[in-house]
Amino acid sequence: MGGFSGWHWIIVALVVVLVFGTKKLGNIGGDVASAIKSFRKGLQDDDSHPPSQLKADPEPVAKPATSDVKRDNVP
């Protein structure tokens, strides 16, 4: 009583096809497949470059704050 048998899965699949239709399910499958492909390509691109060759963005240099107030001890 705890698990699904083969007949249960067939009935679930038929209900899903009836609700969504075969065309929409095909589109969803294609979208998922292209997402997986681009994810794998991204992983391969990251692995192909050793960390020493990756260029990091330089940190922005903070500009000194200027004020209009004149100080007595500053020449």
Coordinates of N, CA and C in Angstrom, one line a residue:
M1 N 0.8 -1.2 0.0 CA 0.0 0.0 0.0 C 0.9 1.3 0.0
G2 N 2.2 1.2 0.1 CA 3.0 2.3 0.2 C 3.5 2.9 -1.1
G3 N 3.5 2.2 -2.2 CA 4.2 2.7 -3.4 C 3.2 2.6 -4.6
F4 N 3.7 3.2 -5.6 CA 3.0 3.2 -6.9 C 3.4 2.0 -7.7
S5 N 2.5 1.3 -8.3 CA 2.8 0.2 -9.2 C 2.9 0.8 -10.6
G6 N 3.1 -0.1 -11.6 CA 3.2 0.4 -13.0 C 1.9 0.9 -13.5
W7 N 0.8 0.3 -13.1 CA -0.5 0.8 -13.5 C -0.8 2.2 -13.0
H8 N -0.4 2.5 -11.8 CA -0.6 3.8 -11.2 C 0.2 4.9 -12.1
W9 N 1.4 4.6 -12.5 CA 2.2 5.5 -13.3 C 1.6 5.8 -14.6
I10 N 1.0 4.7 -15.2 CA 0.4 4.8 -16.5 C -0.8 5.7 -16.4
I11 N -1.6 5.5 -15.4 CA -2.8 6.4 -15.2 C -2.4 7.8 -15.0
V12 N -1.4 8.1 -14.2 CA -0.9 9.4 -13.9 C -0.4 10.1 -15.2
A13 N 0.3 9.3 -16.0 CA 0.8 9.8 -17.3 C -0.3 10.2 -18.2
L14 N -1.3 9.4 -18.3 CA -2.5 9.7 -19.2 C -3.2 10.9 -18.7
V15 N -3.4 11.1 -17.4 CA -4.0 12.3 -16.9 C -3.2 13.5 -17.2
V16 N -1.9 13.5 -17.1 CA -1.1 14.6 -17.4 C -1.2 14.9 -18.9
V17 N -1.2 14.0 -19.7 CA -1.3 14.2 -21.2 C -2.7 14.8 -21.5
L18 N -3.7 14.3 -20.8 CA -5.0 14.9 -21.1 C -5.1 16.3 -20.6
V19 N -4.5 16.7 -19.5 CA -4.6 18.0 -18.9 C -3.8 19.0 -19.8
F20 N -2.5 18.6 -20.0 CA -1.6 19.6 -20.7 C -1.6 19.4 -22.2
G21 N -1.8 18.3 -22.8 CA -1.8 18.1 -24.2 C -0.4 17.7 -24.6
T22 N -0.2 17.0 -25.7 CA 1.1 16.5 -26.2 C 1.9 17.7 -26.7
K23 N 1.3 18.7 -27.3 CA 2.1 19.8 -27.9 C 2.8 20.6 -26.8
K24 N 2.0 20.9 -25.7 CA 2.6 21.7 -24.6 C 3.7 20.9 -23.9
L25 N 3.4 19.6 -23.7 CA 4.4 18.7 -23.0 C 5.7 18.7 -23.8
G26 N 5.6 18.6 -25.2 CA 6.8 18.6 -26.0 C 7.6 19.9 -25.9
N27 N 6.8 21.0 -25.8 CA 7.5 22.3 -25.7 C 8.2 22.4 -24.3
I28 N 7.6 21.9 -23.3 CA 8.2 21.9 -21.9 C 9.5 21.0 -22.0
G29 N 9.4 19.9 -22.6 CA 10.5 19.0 -22.7 C 11.7 19.6 -23.4
G30 N 11.4 20.3 -24.5 CA 12.4 21.0 -25.3 C 13.1 22.1 -24.5
D31 N 12.3 22.8 -23.7 CA 12.8 23.9 -22.9 C 13.7 23.4 -21.8
V32 N 13.3 22.3 -21.2 CA 14.1 21.7 -20.1 C 15.4 21.1 -20.7
A33 N 15.4 20.5 -21.9 CA 16.6 20.0 -22.5 C 17.5 21.1 -22.9
S34 N 17.1 22.2 -23.4 CA 18.0 23.3 -23.7 C 18.5 24.0 -22.5
A35 N 17.8 24.0 -21.4 CA 18.3 24.5 -20.1 C 19.4 23.7 -19.6
I36 N 19.3 22.3 -19.7 CA 20.3 21.4 -19.2 C 21.5 21.5 -20.1
K37 N 21.4 21.7 -21.4 CA 22.5 21.8 -22.3 C 23.3 23.1 -22.0
S38 N 22.6 24.2 -21.8 CA 23.4 25.4 -21.5 C 24.0 25.4 -20.1
F39 N 23.4 24.7 -19.2 CA 24.0 24.5 -17.8 C 25.3 23.7 -18.0
R40 N 25.2 22.6 -18.7 CA 26.4 21.8 -18.9 C 27.5 22.5 -19.6
K41 N 27.1 23.3 -20.6 CA 28.1 24.1 -21.4 C 28.8 25.1 -20.4
G42 N 28.0 25.7 -19.6 CA 28.6 26.7 -18.6 C 29.5 26.0 -17.7
L43 N 29.2 24.8 -17.2 CA 30.2 24.1 -16.4 C 31.5 23.7 -17.1
Q44 N 31.4 23.3 -18.4 CA 32.6 23.0 -19.1 C 33.4 24.2 -19.4
D45 N 32.8 25.4 -19.6 CA 33.5 26.6 -19.9 C 34.3 27.0 -18.6
D46 N 33.7 26.8 -17.4 CA 34.4 27.2 -16.2 C 35.6 26.2 -15.9
D47 N 35.4 25.0 -16.3 CA 36.5 24.0 -16.0 C 37.6 24.1 -17.0
S48 N 37.4 24.7 -18.2 CA 38.4 24.8 -19.2 C 39.5 25.9 -18.9
H49 N 39.2 26.8 -18.0 CA 40.1 27.9 -17.7 C 40.6 27.7 -16.2
P50 N 42.0 27.5 -16.1 CA 42.5 27.4 -14.7 C 42.3 28.7 -14.0
P51 N 42.2 28.7 -12.7 CA 41.9 29.9 -11.9 C 42.9 31.0 -12.1
S52 N 44.2 30.6 -12.4 CA 45.2 31.7 -12.6 C 45.0 32.5 -13.9
Q53 N 44.2 31.9 -14.9 CA 44.0 32.6 -16.1 C 42.7 33.5 -16.1
L54 N 41.9 33.3 -15.1 CA 40.7 34.1 -14.9 C 41.0 35.5 -14.5
K55 N 40.5 36.5 -15.1 CA 40.7 37.9 -14.8 C 39.6 38.4 -13.9
A56 N 40.1 38.9 -12.7 CA 39.1 39.4 -11.8 C 38.9 40.9 -12.1
D57 N 37.8 41.4 -11.9 CA 37.5 42.9 -12.1 C 38.3 43.6 -11.0
P58 N 39.0 44.7 -11.3 CA 39.7 45.4 -10.3 C 38.7 46.1 -9.4
E59 N 39.1 46.2 -8.1 CA 38.2 46.8 -7.2 C 38.2 48.3 -7.4
P60 N 37.1 49.0 -7.3 CA 37.0 50.4 -7.5 C 37.8 51.1 -6.4
V61 N 38.5 52.2 -6.8 CA 39.3 53.0 -5.9 C 38.4 54.1 -5.4
A62 N 38.4 54.2 -4.1 CA 37.5 55.2 -3.4 C 38.2 56.5 -3.5
K63 N 37.4 57.5 -3.9 CA 38.0 58.9 -4.0 C 37.9 59.5 -2.6
P64 N 38.9 60.3 -2.3 CA 38.9 60.9 -1.0 C 37.8 61.9 -0.9
A65 N 37.2 62.0 0.2 CA 36.1 62.9 0.4 C 36.6 64.4 0.5
T66 N 36.0 65.3 -0.2 CA 36.4 66.7 -0.1 C 35.3 67.4 0.6
S67 N 35.8 68.4 1.3 CA 34.8 69.3 2.0 C 35.2 70.7 1.8
D68 N 34.2 71.6 1.9 CA 34.4 73.0 1.7 C 34.9 73.7 3.0
V69 N 35.0 73.0 4.1 CA 35.4 73.5 5.3 C 37.0 73.6 5.4
K70 N 37.5 74.7 5.6 CA 39.0 74.8 5.7 C 39.4 74.6 7.1
R71 N 40.5 73.8 7.2 CA 41.0 73.5 8.5 C 42.2 74.4 8.8
D72 N 42.4 74.7 10.1 CA 43.5 75.6 10.5 C 44.9 75.0 10.3
N73 N 45.0 73.7 10.6 CA 46.4 73.1 10.6 C 46.8 72.5 9.2
V74 N 46.0 72.7 8.2 CA 46.3 72.2 6.9 C 46.8 73.3 6.1
P75 N 48.0 73.2 5.5 CA 48.6 74.3 4.7 C 47.9 74.5 3.4

